[in-house]
Amino acid sequence: MLFPDEENTIEIAPDAYLLKGFLLGQVEPLLAALFEVIAQAPLRHMETPGGYAMSVAMTNCGDWGWVTDNKGYRYSAVDPMTQRPWPMMPALFKQLSENAAEKVGFSHFDPDACLVNRYGVGAKMSLHQDKDEADFSQPIVSFSLGLPTIFDFGGKTRKSPRQAVPLEHGDVLVWGGRSRLNYHGVRQIKSGVHPQLGAYRFNLTFRRSQPKK
């Protein structure tokens, strides 16, 4: 049984919050919408500018998508695999991300990009900043689905102390304001089987990549 709503909101740093179980009432329609997106824009292991294949399989939805290749990291309105626009962001994705942001004080969040990351067992995301966006005034909203993991949330530099934040199916992280450019990463996914998503963790990350007109 979940605690009352306010007890499920945990501040992990200034302007950074963990919302435990925030998505649990909407998992079925969320997953249905997710698989529709993946059917239109397949998951792929993108290549970093240094020539390494990412361990995480990725795709995007929304007006913009994050891509990486030998030209660098950037946002693109076109899927380089299909040469078509990315799938439209499902209304449920947008609504839930806006609700999560508003719950912790970030009103008027208006994401134009949703990065879809699929972590298999052993996949990880090294420590990094989200700084390819043109608008740092809006937060990052991150959904966790499937296998659990440990999220490392650090500070303004790569060497800043970091804290380990356990993430489970249905959790949401929101960070912005004073913590918007904090370093963060995802530890290797441990072996397991989730009842709905098998041996995978999915992470949906919502951003405002372009300034509002």
PDB file of C-alpha atoms in Angstrom:
ATOM      1  CA  MET A   1       0.000   0.000   0.000  1.00  0.00           C
ATOM      2  CA  LEU A   2       1.311   3.444  -0.905  1.00  0.00           C
ATOM      3  CA  PHE A   3       1.696   6.186   1.653  1.00  0.00           C
ATOM      4  CA  PRO A   4      -0.342   9.391   1.270  1.00  0.00           C
ATOM      5  CA  ASP A   5       0.775  11.316  -1.783  1.00  0.00           C
ATOM      6  CA  GLU A   6       2.881  13.956  -0.047  1.00  0.00           C
ATOM      7  CA  GLU A   7       4.937  11.281   1.726  1.00  0.00           C
ATOM      8  CA  ASN A   8       5.932   9.846  -1.653  1.00  0.00           C
ATOM      9  CA  THR A   9       7.639  13.078  -2.713  1.00  0.00           C
ATOM     10  CA  ILE A  10      11.265  13.058  -1.577  1.00  0.00           C
ATOM     11  CA  GLU A  11      13.638  15.989  -2.092  1.00  0.00           C
ATOM     12  CA  ILE A  12      17.036  14.577  -3.096  1.00  0.00           C
ATOM     13  CA  ALA A  13      18.767  17.926  -3.777  1.00  0.00           C
ATOM     14  CA  PRO A  14      17.730  21.583  -4.146  1.00  0.00           C
ATOM     15  CA  ASP A  15      14.960  21.623  -6.799  1.00  0.00           C
ATOM     16  CA  ALA A  16      15.357  17.849  -7.391  1.00  0.00           C
ATOM     17  CA  TYR A  17      12.694  15.370  -6.350  1.00  0.00           C
ATOM     18  CA  LEU A  18      11.847  11.669  -6.427  1.00  0.00           C
ATOM     19  CA  LEU A  19       8.135  10.883  -6.809  1.00  0.00           C
ATOM     20  CA  LYS A  20       7.735   7.286  -5.643  1.00  0.00           C
ATOM     21  CA  GLY A  21       5.154   5.241  -7.542  1.00  0.00           C
ATOM     22  CA  PHE A  22       3.792   8.292  -9.359  1.00  0.00           C
ATOM     23  CA  LEU A  23       3.020   6.321 -12.540  1.00  0.00           C
ATOM     24  CA  LEU A  24       1.573   3.152 -11.023  1.00  0.00           C
ATOM     25  CA  GLY A  25      -2.053   3.994 -11.793  1.00  0.00           C
ATOM     26  CA  GLN A  26      -1.259   4.625 -15.475  1.00  0.00           C
ATOM     27  CA  VAL A  27       1.203   1.870 -16.361  1.00  0.00           C
ATOM     28  CA  GLU A  28      -0.976  -0.082 -18.797  1.00  0.00           C
ATOM     29  CA  PRO A  29      -1.890   2.846 -21.082  1.00  0.00           C
ATOM     30  CA  LEU A  30       1.670   4.202 -20.739  1.00  0.00           C
ATOM     31  CA  LEU A  31       3.156   0.951 -22.004  1.00  0.00           C
ATOM     32  CA  ALA A  32       0.648   0.709 -24.852  1.00  0.00           C
ATOM     33  CA  ALA A  33       1.615   4.224 -25.979  1.00  0.00           C
ATOM     34  CA  LEU A  34       5.312   3.421 -25.562  1.00  0.00           C
ATOM     35  CA  PHE A  35       5.146   0.366 -27.802  1.00  0.00           C
ATOM     36  CA  GLU A  36       3.292   2.388 -30.463  1.00  0.00           C
ATOM     37  CA  VAL A  37       6.145   4.899 -30.478  1.00  0.00           C
ATOM     38  CA  ILE A  38       8.752   2.136 -30.789  1.00  0.00           C
ATOM     39  CA  ALA A  39       6.820   0.553 -33.679  1.00  0.00           C
ATOM     40  CA  GLN A  40       7.118   3.841 -35.599  1.00  0.00           C
ATOM     41  CA  ALA A  41      10.699   4.720 -34.615  1.00  0.00           C
ATOM     42  CA  PRO A  42      12.606   1.521 -33.734  1.00  0.00           C
ATOM     43  CA  LEU A  43      15.070   1.349 -30.871  1.00  0.00           C
ATOM     44  CA  ARG A  44      18.709   1.489 -31.908  1.00  0.00           C
ATOM     45  CA  HIS A  45      22.179   1.653 -30.319  1.00  0.00           C
ATOM     46  CA  MET A  46      23.428   5.071 -31.335  1.00  0.00           C
ATOM     47  CA  GLU A  47      27.127   5.766 -31.798  1.00  0.00           C
ATOM     48  CA  THR A  48      28.967   8.348 -29.721  1.00  0.00           C
ATOM     49  CA  PRO A  49      31.219  10.954 -31.383  1.00  0.00           C
ATOM     50  CA  GLY A  50      34.157   8.812 -30.219  1.00  0.00           C
ATOM     51  CA  GLY A  51      32.885   5.839 -32.227  1.00  0.00           C
ATOM     52  CA  TYR A  52      31.473   3.712 -29.389  1.00  0.00           C
ATOM     53  CA  ALA A  53      28.036   2.093 -29.548  1.00  0.00           C
ATOM     54  CA  MET A  54      25.899   3.064 -26.569  1.00  0.00           C
ATOM     55  CA  SER A  55      24.905   0.146 -24.319  1.00  0.00           C
ATOM     56  CA  VAL A  56      21.438   1.691 -24.075  1.00  0.00           C
ATOM     57  CA  ALA A  57      19.045   1.297 -27.014  1.00  0.00           C
ATOM     58  CA  MET A  58      17.280   4.562 -27.837  1.00  0.00           C
ATOM     59  CA  THR A  59      14.543   6.282 -29.778  1.00  0.00           C
ATOM     60  CA  ASN A  60      12.526   9.489 -29.399  1.00  0.00           C
ATOM     61  CA  CYS A  61       9.102  11.029 -29.749  1.00  0.00           C
ATOM     62  CA  GLY A  62       7.918  14.625 -29.881  1.00  0.00           C
ATOM     63  CA  ASP A  63       8.855  17.553 -32.106  1.00  0.00           C
ATOM     64  CA  TRP A  64      12.563  16.939 -31.455  1.00  0.00           C
ATOM     65  CA  GLY A  65      14.724  13.914 -30.746  1.00  0.00           C
ATOM     66  CA  TRP A  66      18.180  13.591 -29.226  1.00  0.00           C
ATOM     67  CA  VAL A  67      20.744  11.943 -31.488  1.00  0.00           C
ATOM     68  CA  THR A  68      24.449  11.154 -31.390  1.00  0.00           C
ATOM     69  CA  ASP A  69      26.867  10.155 -34.150  1.00  0.00           C
ATOM     70  CA  ASN A  70      30.329  11.130 -35.389  1.00  0.00           C
ATOM     71  CA  LYS A  71      29.082  14.713 -35.800  1.00  0.00           C
ATOM     72  CA  GLY A  72      28.323  15.055 -32.081  1.00  0.00           C
ATOM     73  CA  TYR A  73      25.365  15.283 -29.695  1.00  0.00           C
ATOM     74  CA  ARG A  74      22.362  17.322 -30.787  1.00  0.00           C
ATOM     75  CA  TYR A  75      18.603  17.516 -31.245  1.00  0.00           C
ATOM     76  CA  SER A  76      17.071  16.734 -34.621  1.00  0.00           C
ATOM     77  CA  ALA A  77      13.502  17.102 -35.903  1.00  0.00           C
ATOM     78  CA  VAL A  78      14.069  14.064 -38.174  1.00  0.00           C
ATOM     79  CA  ASP A  79      14.826  10.453 -37.265  1.00  0.00           C
ATOM     80  CA  PRO A  80      18.124   9.687 -39.034  1.00  0.00           C
ATOM     81  CA  MET A  81      17.096   6.027 -39.393  1.00  0.00           C
ATOM     82  CA  THR A  82      13.809   6.675 -41.207  1.00  0.00           C
ATOM     83  CA  GLN A  83      14.366  10.251 -42.485  1.00  0.00           C
ATOM     84  CA  ARG A  84      10.904  11.056 -41.193  1.00  0.00           C
ATOM     85  CA  PRO A  85       9.773  13.235 -38.276  1.00  0.00           C
ATOM     86  CA  TRP A  86       9.818  11.508 -34.915  1.00  0.00           C
ATOM     87  CA  PRO A  87       6.474  10.044 -33.752  1.00  0.00           C
ATOM     88  CA  MET A  88       4.152  12.507 -32.083  1.00  0.00           C
ATOM     89  CA  MET A  89       4.504  12.572 -28.291  1.00  0.00           C
ATOM     90  CA  PRO A  90       1.520  10.653 -26.866  1.00  0.00           C
ATOM     91  CA  ALA A  91      -0.901  12.917 -24.993  1.00  0.00           C
ATOM     92  CA  LEU A  92      -0.600  10.729 -21.891  1.00  0.00           C
ATOM     93  CA  PHE A  93       3.201  11.124 -21.862  1.00  0.00           C
ATOM     94  CA  LYS A  94       2.904  14.900 -22.024  1.00  0.00           C
ATOM     95  CA  GLN A  95       0.147  15.107 -19.424  1.00  0.00           C
ATOM     96  CA  LEU A  96       1.905  12.913 -16.865  1.00  0.00           C
ATOM     97  CA  SER A  97       5.243  14.690 -17.309  1.00  0.00           C
ATOM     98  CA  GLU A  98       3.568  18.073 -16.865  1.00  0.00           C
ATOM     99  CA  ASN A  99       1.678  16.801 -13.798  1.00  0.00           C
ATOM    100  CA  ALA A 100       4.887  15.494 -12.221  1.00  0.00           C
ATOM    101  CA  ALA A 101       6.689  18.788 -12.829  1.00  0.00           C
ATOM    102  CA  GLU A 102       3.815  20.826 -11.447  1.00  0.00           C
ATOM    103  CA  LYS A 103       3.579  18.651  -8.343  1.00  0.00           C
ATOM    104  CA  VAL A 104       7.063  19.753  -7.246  1.00  0.00           C
ATOM    105  CA  GLY A 105       6.698  23.401  -8.183  1.00  0.00           C
ATOM    106  CA  PHE A 106       7.700  23.557 -11.860  1.00  0.00           C
ATOM    107  CA  SER A 107       4.544  24.967 -13.394  1.00  0.00           C
ATOM    108  CA  HIS A 108       4.171  25.520 -17.149  1.00  0.00           C
ATOM    109  CA  PHE A 109       6.517  22.665 -18.113  1.00  0.00           C
ATOM    110  CA  ASP A 110       6.100  22.176 -21.858  1.00  0.00           C
ATOM    111  CA  PRO A 111       8.273  19.320 -23.178  1.00  0.00           C
ATOM    112  CA  ASP A 112       9.016  19.141 -26.892  1.00  0.00           C
ATOM    113  CA  ALA A 113      11.203  15.997 -26.705  1.00  0.00           C
ATOM    114  CA  CYS A 114      10.907  12.605 -25.037  1.00  0.00           C
ATOM    115  CA  LEU A 115      13.985  10.370 -25.094  1.00  0.00           C
ATOM    116  CA  VAL A 116      13.156   6.666 -24.818  1.00  0.00           C
ATOM    117  CA  ASN A 117      15.990   4.579 -23.354  1.00  0.00           C
ATOM    118  CA  ARG A 118      15.875   0.786 -23.064  1.00  0.00           C
ATOM    119  CA  TYR A 119      18.398  -0.733 -20.670  1.00  0.00           C
ATOM    120  CA  GLY A 120      19.127  -4.433 -20.948  1.00  0.00           C
ATOM    121  CA  VAL A 121      20.934  -6.311 -18.177  1.00  0.00           C
ATOM    122  CA  GLY A 122      24.444  -4.857 -17.894  1.00  0.00           C
ATOM    123  CA  ALA A 123      23.587  -1.570 -19.655  1.00  0.00           C
ATOM    124  CA  LYS A 124      24.383   1.704 -17.905  1.00  0.00           C
ATOM    125  CA  MET A 125      24.604   5.443 -18.479  1.00  0.00           C
ATOM    126  CA  SER A 126      27.854   7.111 -17.443  1.00  0.00           C
ATOM    127  CA  LEU A 127      27.927  10.316 -15.435  1.00  0.00           C
ATOM    128  CA  HIS A 128      26.874  13.289 -17.587  1.00  0.00           C
ATOM    129  CA  GLN A 129      25.022  16.597 -17.673  1.00  0.00           C
ATOM    130  CA  ASP A 130      21.905  17.255 -19.751  1.00  0.00           C
ATOM    131  CA  LYS A 131      23.204  20.332 -21.547  1.00  0.00           C
ATOM    132  CA  ASP A 132      22.311  19.887 -25.231  1.00  0.00           C
ATOM    133  CA  GLU A 133      19.019  21.707 -24.696  1.00  0.00           C
ATOM    134  CA  ALA A 134      18.657  25.369 -25.657  1.00  0.00           C
ATOM    135  CA  ASP A 135      16.353  26.082 -22.695  1.00  0.00           C
ATOM    136  CA  PHE A 136      17.690  25.403 -19.189  1.00  0.00           C
ATOM    137  CA  SER A 137      14.801  27.238 -17.520  1.00  0.00           C
ATOM    138  CA  GLN A 138      12.618  24.124 -17.642  1.00  0.00           C
ATOM    139  CA  PRO A 139      13.230  20.906 -15.673  1.00  0.00           C
ATOM    140  CA  ILE A 140      14.067  17.372 -16.707  1.00  0.00           C
ATOM    141  CA  VAL A 141      11.318  14.821 -15.979  1.00  0.00           C
ATOM    142  CA  SER A 142      12.336  11.154 -15.993  1.00  0.00           C
ATOM    143  CA  PHE A 143      10.016   8.096 -15.845  1.00  0.00           C
ATOM    144  CA  SER A 144      11.246   4.667 -14.693  1.00  0.00           C
ATOM    145  CA  LEU A 145       9.541   1.478 -15.896  1.00  0.00           C
ATOM    146  CA  GLY A 146      10.591  -2.163 -15.583  1.00  0.00           C
ATOM    147  CA  LEU A 147      13.675  -3.429 -13.768  1.00  0.00           C
ATOM    148  CA  PRO A 148      15.010  -1.402 -10.810  1.00  0.00           C
ATOM    149  CA  THR A 149      18.309   0.447 -10.824  1.00  0.00           C
ATOM    150  CA  ILE A 150      20.459   2.876  -8.862  1.00  0.00           C
ATOM    151  CA  PHE A 151      20.529   6.459 -10.116  1.00  0.00           C
ATOM    152  CA  ASP A 152      23.596   8.475  -9.143  1.00  0.00           C
ATOM    153  CA  PHE A 153      22.779  12.153  -8.618  1.00  0.00           C
ATOM    154  CA  GLY A 154      25.796  14.408  -8.235  1.00  0.00           C
ATOM    155  CA  GLY A 155      26.588  18.110  -8.305  1.00  0.00           C
ATOM    156  CA  LYS A 156      27.909  20.824 -10.555  1.00  0.00           C
ATOM    157  CA  THR A 157      31.191  19.062 -11.364  1.00  0.00           C
ATOM    158  CA  ARG A 158      32.022  15.489 -12.293  1.00  0.00           C
ATOM    159  CA  LYS A 159      33.922  15.095  -9.022  1.00  0.00           C
ATOM    160  CA  SER A 160      31.128  16.415  -6.794  1.00  0.00           C
ATOM    161  CA  PRO A 161      29.806  14.013  -4.134  1.00  0.00           C
ATOM    162  CA  ARG A 162      26.891  11.988  -5.430  1.00  0.00           C
ATOM    163  CA  GLN A 163      24.065  10.153  -3.797  1.00  0.00           C
ATOM    164  CA  ALA A 164      22.605   6.799  -4.775  1.00  0.00           C
ATOM    165  CA  VAL A 165      18.864   6.999  -5.496  1.00  0.00           C
ATOM    166  CA  PRO A 166      17.073   3.620  -5.882  1.00  0.00           C
ATOM    167  CA  LEU A 167      14.575   3.735  -8.754  1.00  0.00           C
ATOM    168  CA  GLU A 168      11.714   1.273  -9.157  1.00  0.00           C
ATOM    169  CA  HIS A 169       8.921   0.655 -11.629  1.00  0.00           C
ATOM    170  CA  GLY A 170       6.563   3.646 -11.622  1.00  0.00           C
ATOM    171  CA  ASP A 171       8.952   6.178 -10.069  1.00  0.00           C
ATOM    172  CA  VAL A 172       9.528   9.660 -11.490  1.00  0.00           C
ATOM    173  CA  LEU A 173      12.494  11.996 -11.026  1.00  0.00           C
ATOM    174  CA  VAL A 174      12.196  15.740 -11.594  1.00  0.00           C
ATOM    175  CA  TRP A 175      15.149  18.104 -11.419  1.00  0.00           C
ATOM    176  CA  GLY A 176      15.590  21.706 -12.506  1.00  0.00           C
ATOM    177  CA  GLY A 177      16.364  25.148 -11.130  1.00  0.00           C
ATOM    178  CA  ARG A 178      19.450  24.971  -8.896  1.00  0.00           C
ATOM    179  CA  SER A 179      20.058  21.305  -9.871  1.00  0.00           C
ATOM    180  CA  ARG A 180      19.240  21.525 -13.591  1.00  0.00           C
ATOM    181  CA  LEU A 181      22.859  20.986 -14.729  1.00  0.00           C
ATOM    182  CA  ASN A 182      23.886  18.522 -12.012  1.00  0.00           C
ATOM    183  CA  TYR A 183      25.817  15.455 -13.134  1.00  0.00           C
ATOM    184  CA  HIS A 184      23.916  12.163 -13.010  1.00  0.00           C
ATOM    185  CA  GLY A 185      24.135   8.596 -14.272  1.00  0.00           C
ATOM    186  CA  VAL A 186      22.584   5.130 -14.139  1.00  0.00           C
ATOM    187  CA  ARG A 187      24.425   2.130 -12.729  1.00  0.00           C
ATOM    188  CA  GLN A 188      24.545  -1.214 -14.531  1.00  0.00           C
ATOM    189  CA  ILE A 189      21.195  -2.962 -14.636  1.00  0.00           C
ATOM    190  CA  LYS A 190      21.259  -6.142 -12.590  1.00  0.00           C
ATOM    191  CA  SER A 191      19.820  -9.422 -13.831  1.00  0.00           C
ATOM    192  CA  GLY A 192      16.108  -9.817 -13.261  1.00  0.00           C
ATOM    193  CA  VAL A 193      12.728 -10.247 -14.930  1.00  0.00           C
ATOM    194  CA  HIS A 194       9.965  -7.676 -14.625  1.00  0.00           C
ATOM    195  CA  PRO A 195       6.385  -9.037 -14.951  1.00  0.00           C
ATOM    196  CA  GLN A 196       5.477  -6.582 -17.735  1.00  0.00           C
ATOM    197  CA  LEU A 197       8.792  -5.658 -19.342  1.00  0.00           C
ATOM    198  CA  GLY A 198      10.915  -8.772 -18.949  1.00  0.00           C
ATOM    199  CA  ALA A 199      14.673  -8.291 -18.612  1.00  0.00           C
ATOM    200  CA  TYR A 200      14.563  -4.557 -19.356  1.00  0.00           C
ATOM    201  CA  ARG A 201      14.320  -1.143 -17.792  1.00  0.00           C
ATOM    202  CA  PHE A 202      12.730   1.655 -19.815  1.00  0.00           C
ATOM    203  CA  ASN A 203      13.414   5.284 -19.055  1.00  0.00           C
ATOM    204  CA  LEU A 204      11.390   8.099 -20.631  1.00  0.00           C
ATOM    205  CA  THR A 205      13.070  11.491 -20.264  1.00  0.00           C
ATOM    206  CA  PHE A 206      11.149  14.660 -21.056  1.00  0.00           C
ATOM    207  CA  ARG A 207      12.898  17.923 -21.924  1.00  0.00           C
ATOM    208  CA  ARG A 208      12.295  21.323 -23.423  1.00  0.00           C
ATOM    209  CA  SER A 209      14.972  21.265 -26.097  1.00  0.00           C
ATOM    210  CA  GLN A 210      14.139  24.507 -27.926  1.00  0.00           C
ATOM    211  CA  PRO A 211      13.265  27.944 -26.522  1.00  0.00           C
ATOM    212  CA  LYS A 212       9.576  28.797 -26.534  1.00  0.00           C
ATOM    213  CA  LYS A 213       8.603  31.164 -29.299  1.00  0.00           C
TER     214      LYS A 213
END
